[in-house]
């Protein structure tokens, strides 16, 4: 794995800030501090959280609150703040601190004590364990300020509570990763395609990432510097990791095409590394000087964490990278995919997901086979590709589209099923899934929402991740799942149109 693709959760921090005040005396604050320390220790030792929680002490005044949020903003390692009001913390004190704070925020609505000590409870206990009302005061000011945040309610030792914090941490890490994400595009969008295009200025303002164009000739220059020894080593890696088709083995007809694919992969990896890029797009119309459409290279780079989008689809490239970061270390895998063709079969009606070549082997259900076949599109020599089918399981497919006045994220829960038969004449990697609740409703809703034919897919993630992401980005979120009905879905789209029109007006006046 390269330096650029690594997003090491171990190097990140989430800060924990406890709200209090001096009304109840110094002794109370000392206890609040001790309880907070114990909670943070418990959270860190739970083994559930991917990022370390760092306790930043109690804050008892507006000055202390502003100071801690300013420090959180300036500390690069800090990807977000968790707040909790152990006692009552008058929320006017929080206004200045929160006003300029832009990183993710999680409001942990918990209580140090798990159960009421019925025979012991007295006023001293009540002066301490006040989050039931203290957190409501804090919630008010965030709502009044229209601040997006995640609210996680429940006892801090509860594993469901810790799981929800873990989700938010993973999303916050991916959000931080996106703020300096550079996406390289070789070629433009595929001519005349609308849905994969959009406003790159707004994307940088809203979503953080930056999209740069490079002519394919720049990559060709890198390709020309790849040595035969480099290619030998790369081919040896392929032999170790994949089942190699006979025709691709040394001395056989397609071996040279595998070597050319290796040359492209080495050049592309070096290029992305030197340009400090985390994602890239290709276009089959812009291949001058390349031997073949890079297929194998895209597949392997995706598995390393580089986001990918075909035909110039930079939004999906960014989302694929974000999915990869969010799901690091979780079982499952993620990939770029395309709604390819339908299989109508009653309750098992499903969508075949594939692409010409570029599907990530992290979702493979078996050892991928490396083979070479002709490709009609692109007008180049026969490309190498990994062929496999994705394993069964639940996952999410998501996309982001530009609605003109905002970005809309569309998420569909999907169920990957076993392919009923092999496809010997379609030599591509693929998945077969049923969009929830059914193909008919899932596909209708997706189309009504204006969703792309390209998606980022993951087995490890759920719509909860997408909810946290869209809150951090402050973009529209549309979920299609087992509860979706078309009538209600249409209303949601209409209400959202109204909301985003009015919201923009509100922002202009606030
Ligand atoms: Mn495509």
PDB file of N, CA, C and O in Angstrom, residues 224-256:
ATOM      1  N   UNK A 224       6.452   4.992 -20.617  1.00  0.00           N
ATOM      2  CA  UNK A 224       7.676   4.778 -21.388  1.00  0.00           C
ATOM      3  C   UNK A 224       8.889   4.534 -20.494  1.00  0.00           C
ATOM      4  O   UNK A 224       9.908   4.042 -20.959  1.00  0.00           O
ATOM      5  N   UNK A 225       8.765   4.910 -19.220  1.00  0.00           N
ATOM      6  CA  UNK A 225       9.915   4.738 -18.307  1.00  0.00           C
ATOM      7  C   UNK A 225       9.844   3.430 -17.525  1.00  0.00           C
ATOM      8  O   UNK A 225      10.722   3.148 -16.705  1.00  0.00           O
ATOM      9  N   UNK A 226       8.801   2.644 -17.734  1.00  0.00           N
ATOM     10  CA  UNK A 226       8.670   1.381 -16.993  1.00  0.00           C
ATOM     11  C   UNK A 226       9.639   0.365 -17.597  1.00  0.00           C
ATOM     12  O   UNK A 226       9.648   0.148 -18.811  1.00  0.00           O
ATOM     13  N   UNK A 227      10.457  -0.268 -16.742  1.00  0.00           N
ATOM     14  CA  UNK A 227      11.466  -1.211 -17.250  1.00  0.00           C
ATOM     15  C   UNK A 227      10.886  -2.621 -17.374  1.00  0.00           C
ATOM     16  O   UNK A 227       9.862  -2.944 -16.759  1.00  0.00           O
ATOM     17  N   UNK A 228      11.568  -3.445 -18.164  1.00  0.00           N
ATOM     18  CA  UNK A 228      11.127  -4.836 -18.343  1.00  0.00           C
ATOM     19  C   UNK A 228      11.220  -5.607 -17.018  1.00  0.00           C
ATOM     20  O   UNK A 228      10.411  -6.479 -16.754  1.00  0.00           O
ATOM     21  N   UNK A 229      12.197  -5.253 -16.187  1.00  0.00           N
ATOM     22  CA  UNK A 229      12.322  -5.909 -14.868  1.00  0.00           C
ATOM     23  C   UNK A 229      11.126  -5.558 -13.981  1.00  0.00           C
ATOM     24  O   UNK A 229      10.597  -6.421 -13.275  1.00  0.00           O
ATOM     25  N   UNK A 230      10.703  -4.279 -14.018  1.00  0.00           N
ATOM     26  CA  UNK A 230       9.502  -3.873 -13.258  1.00  0.00           C
ATOM     27  C   UNK A 230       8.319  -4.733 -13.688  1.00  0.00           C
ATOM     28  O   UNK A 230       7.519  -5.187 -12.857  1.00  0.00           O
ATOM     29  N   UNK A 231       8.220  -4.942 -14.979  1.00  0.00           N
ATOM     30  CA  UNK A 231       7.090  -5.707 -15.515  1.00  0.00           C
ATOM     31  C   UNK A 231       7.199  -7.175 -15.079  1.00  0.00           C
ATOM     32  O   UNK A 231       6.203  -7.779 -14.670  1.00  0.00           O
ATOM     33  N   UNK A 232       8.404  -7.739 -15.104  1.00  0.00           N
ATOM     34  CA  UNK A 232       8.603  -9.124 -14.635  1.00  0.00           C
ATOM     35  C   UNK A 232       8.083  -9.280 -13.204  1.00  0.00           C
ATOM     36  O   UNK A 232       7.387 -10.238 -12.888  1.00  0.00           O
ATOM     37  N   UNK A 233       8.452  -8.321 -12.352  1.00  0.00           N
ATOM     38  CA  UNK A 233       8.041  -8.399 -10.940  1.00  0.00           C
ATOM     39  C   UNK A 233       6.517  -8.327 -10.811  1.00  0.00           C
ATOM     40  O   UNK A 233       5.912  -9.038 -10.010  1.00  0.00           O
ATOM     41  N   UNK A 234       5.925  -7.427 -11.584  1.00  0.00           N
ATOM     42  CA  UNK A 234       4.473  -7.258 -11.505  1.00  0.00           C
ATOM     43  C   UNK A 234       3.757  -8.517 -11.982  1.00  0.00           C
ATOM     44  O   UNK A 234       2.794  -8.975 -11.357  1.00  0.00           O
ATOM     45  N   UNK A 235       4.238  -9.113 -13.057  1.00  0.00           N
ATOM     46  CA  UNK A 235       3.623 -10.338 -13.576  1.00  0.00           C
ATOM     47  C   UNK A 235       3.767 -11.473 -12.546  1.00  0.00           C
ATOM     48  O   UNK A 235       2.846 -12.267 -12.353  1.00  0.00           O
ATOM     49  N   UNK A 236       4.897 -11.481 -11.832  1.00  0.00           N
ATOM     50  CA  UNK A 236       5.089 -12.495 -10.783  1.00  0.00           C
ATOM     51  C   UNK A 236       4.037 -12.316  -9.682  1.00  0.00           C
ATOM     52  O   UNK A 236       3.513 -13.298  -9.138  1.00  0.00           O
ATOM     53  N   UNK A 237       3.722 -11.069  -9.371  1.00  0.00           N
ATOM     54  CA  UNK A 237       2.672 -10.791  -8.372  1.00  0.00           C
ATOM     55  C   UNK A 237       1.324 -11.315  -8.863  1.00  0.00           C
ATOM     56  O   UNK A 237       0.567 -11.923  -8.102  1.00  0.00           O
ATOM     57  N   UNK A 238       1.032 -11.081 -10.124  1.00  0.00           N
ATOM     58  CA  UNK A 238      -0.232 -11.578 -10.689  1.00  0.00           C
ATOM     59  C   UNK A 238      -0.308 -13.101 -10.543  1.00  0.00           C
ATOM     60  O   UNK A 238      -1.351 -13.645 -10.170  1.00  0.00           O
ATOM     61  N   UNK A 239       0.820 -13.756 -10.834  1.00  0.00           N
ATOM     62  CA  UNK A 239       0.835 -15.228 -10.776  1.00  0.00           C
ATOM     63  C   UNK A 239       0.564 -15.729  -9.368  1.00  0.00           C
ATOM     64  O   UNK A 239      -0.042 -16.779  -9.170  1.00  0.00           O
ATOM     65  N   UNK A 240       1.027 -14.945  -8.377  1.00  0.00           N
ATOM     66  CA  UNK A 240       0.823 -15.326  -6.978  1.00  0.00           C
ATOM     67  C   UNK A 240      -0.638 -15.123  -6.562  1.00  0.00           C
ATOM     68  O   UNK A 240      -1.221 -15.917  -5.833  1.00  0.00           O
ATOM     69  N   UNK A 241      -1.245 -14.040  -7.028  1.00  0.00           N
ATOM     70  CA  UNK A 241      -2.556 -13.645  -6.493  1.00  0.00           C
ATOM     71  C   UNK A 241      -3.753 -14.183  -7.282  1.00  0.00           C
ATOM     72  O   UNK A 241      -4.853 -14.254  -6.737  1.00  0.00           O
ATOM     73  N   UNK A 242      -3.546 -14.531  -8.530  1.00  0.00           N
ATOM     74  CA  UNK A 242      -4.705 -14.884  -9.364  1.00  0.00           C
ATOM     75  C   UNK A 242      -4.511 -16.217 -10.079  1.00  0.00           C
ATOM     76  O   UNK A 242      -3.389 -16.696 -10.241  1.00  0.00           O
ATOM     77  N   UNK A 243      -5.628 -16.753 -10.531  1.00  0.00           N
ATOM     78  CA  UNK A 243      -5.569 -17.919 -11.414  1.00  0.00           C
ATOM     79  C   UNK A 243      -5.339 -17.376 -12.825  1.00  0.00           C
ATOM     80  O   UNK A 243      -6.169 -16.618 -13.344  1.00  0.00           O
ATOM     81  N   UNK A 244      -4.222 -17.711 -13.431  1.00  0.00           N
ATOM     82  CA  UNK A 244      -3.874 -17.147 -14.746  1.00  0.00           C
ATOM     83  C   UNK A 244      -4.383 -18.084 -15.847  1.00  0.00           C
ATOM     84  O   UNK A 244      -4.081 -19.287 -15.832  1.00  0.00           O
ATOM     85  N   UNK A 245      -5.129 -17.525 -16.777  1.00  0.00           N
ATOM     86  CA  UNK A 245      -5.613 -18.323 -17.910  1.00  0.00           C
ATOM     87  C   UNK A 245      -4.420 -18.841 -18.717  1.00  0.00           C
ATOM     88  O   UNK A 245      -3.402 -18.150 -18.822  1.00  0.00           O
ATOM     89  N   UNK A 246      -4.574 -20.022 -19.264  1.00  0.00           N
ATOM     90  CA  UNK A 246      -3.456 -20.634 -20.004  1.00  0.00           C
ATOM     91  C   UNK A 246      -2.915 -19.723 -21.108  1.00  0.00           C
ATOM     92  O   UNK A 246      -1.708 -19.604 -21.288  1.00  0.00           O
ATOM     93  N   UNK A 247      -3.841 -19.087 -21.836  1.00  0.00           N
ATOM     94  CA  UNK A 247      -3.405 -18.255 -22.967  1.00  0.00           C
ATOM     95  C   UNK A 247      -2.565 -17.065 -22.514  1.00  0.00           C
ATOM     96  O   UNK A 247      -1.879 -16.433 -23.327  1.00  0.00           O
ATOM     97  N   UNK A 248      -2.602 -16.749 -21.209  1.00  0.00           N
ATOM     98  CA  UNK A 248      -1.875 -15.584 -20.697  1.00  0.00           C
ATOM     99  C   UNK A 248      -0.518 -15.959 -20.116  1.00  0.00           C
ATOM    100  O   UNK A 248       0.252 -15.086 -19.719  1.00  0.00           O
ATOM    101  N   UNK A 249      -0.272 -17.257 -20.007  1.00  0.00           N
ATOM    102  CA  UNK A 249       0.996 -17.686 -19.410  1.00  0.00           C
ATOM    103  C   UNK A 249       2.157 -17.448 -20.380  1.00  0.00           C
ATOM    104  O   UNK A 249       1.959 -17.313 -21.593  1.00  0.00           O
ATOM    105  N   UNK A 250       3.344 -17.423 -19.811  1.00  0.00           N
ATOM    106  CA  UNK A 250       4.558 -17.136 -20.591  1.00  0.00           C
ATOM    107  C   UNK A 250       4.662 -18.045 -21.815  1.00  0.00           C
ATOM    108  O   UNK A 250       4.442 -19.250 -21.724  1.00  0.00           O
ATOM    109  N   UNK A 251       4.956 -17.458 -22.959  1.00  0.00           N
ATOM    110  CA  UNK A 251       5.116 -18.231 -24.190  1.00  0.00           C
ATOM    111  C   UNK A 251       3.813 -18.389 -24.961  1.00  0.00           C
ATOM    112  O   UNK A 251       3.826 -18.810 -26.117  1.00  0.00           O
ATOM    113  N   UNK A 252       2.682 -18.014 -24.336  1.00  0.00           N
ATOM    114  CA  UNK A 252       1.384 -18.181 -25.020  1.00  0.00           C
ATOM    115  C   UNK A 252       0.886 -16.853 -25.603  1.00  0.00           C
ATOM    116  O   UNK A 252       1.408 -15.779 -25.293  1.00  0.00           O
ATOM    117  N   UNK A 253      -0.155 -16.982 -26.421  1.00  0.00           N
ATOM    118  CA  UNK A 253      -0.601 -15.880 -27.292  1.00  0.00           C
ATOM    119  C   UNK A 253      -0.872 -14.560 -26.566  1.00  0.00           C
ATOM    120  O   UNK A 253      -0.528 -13.493 -27.087  1.00  0.00           O
ATOM    121  N   UNK A 254      -1.496 -14.616 -25.387  1.00  0.00           N
ATOM    122  CA  UNK A 254      -1.911 -13.373 -24.734  1.00  0.00           C
ATOM    123  C   UNK A 254      -0.948 -12.865 -23.662  1.00  0.00           C
ATOM    124  O   UNK A 254      -1.247 -11.886 -22.980  1.00  0.00           O
ATOM    125  N   UNK A 255       0.152 -13.545 -23.508  1.00  0.00           N
ATOM    126  CA  UNK A 255       1.077 -13.143 -22.436  1.00  0.00           C
ATOM    127  C   UNK A 255       1.537 -11.692 -22.595  1.00  0.00           C
ATOM    128  O   UNK A 255       1.636 -10.947 -21.616  1.00  0.00           O
ATOM    129  N   UNK A 256       1.777 -11.305 -23.836  1.00  0.00           N
ATOM    130  CA  UNK A 256       2.258  -9.937 -24.040  1.00  0.00           C
ATOM    131  C   UNK A 256       1.214  -8.892 -23.613  1.00  0.00           C
ATOM    132  O   UNK A 256       1.572  -7.813 -23.122  1.00  0.00           O
TER     133      UNK A 256
END
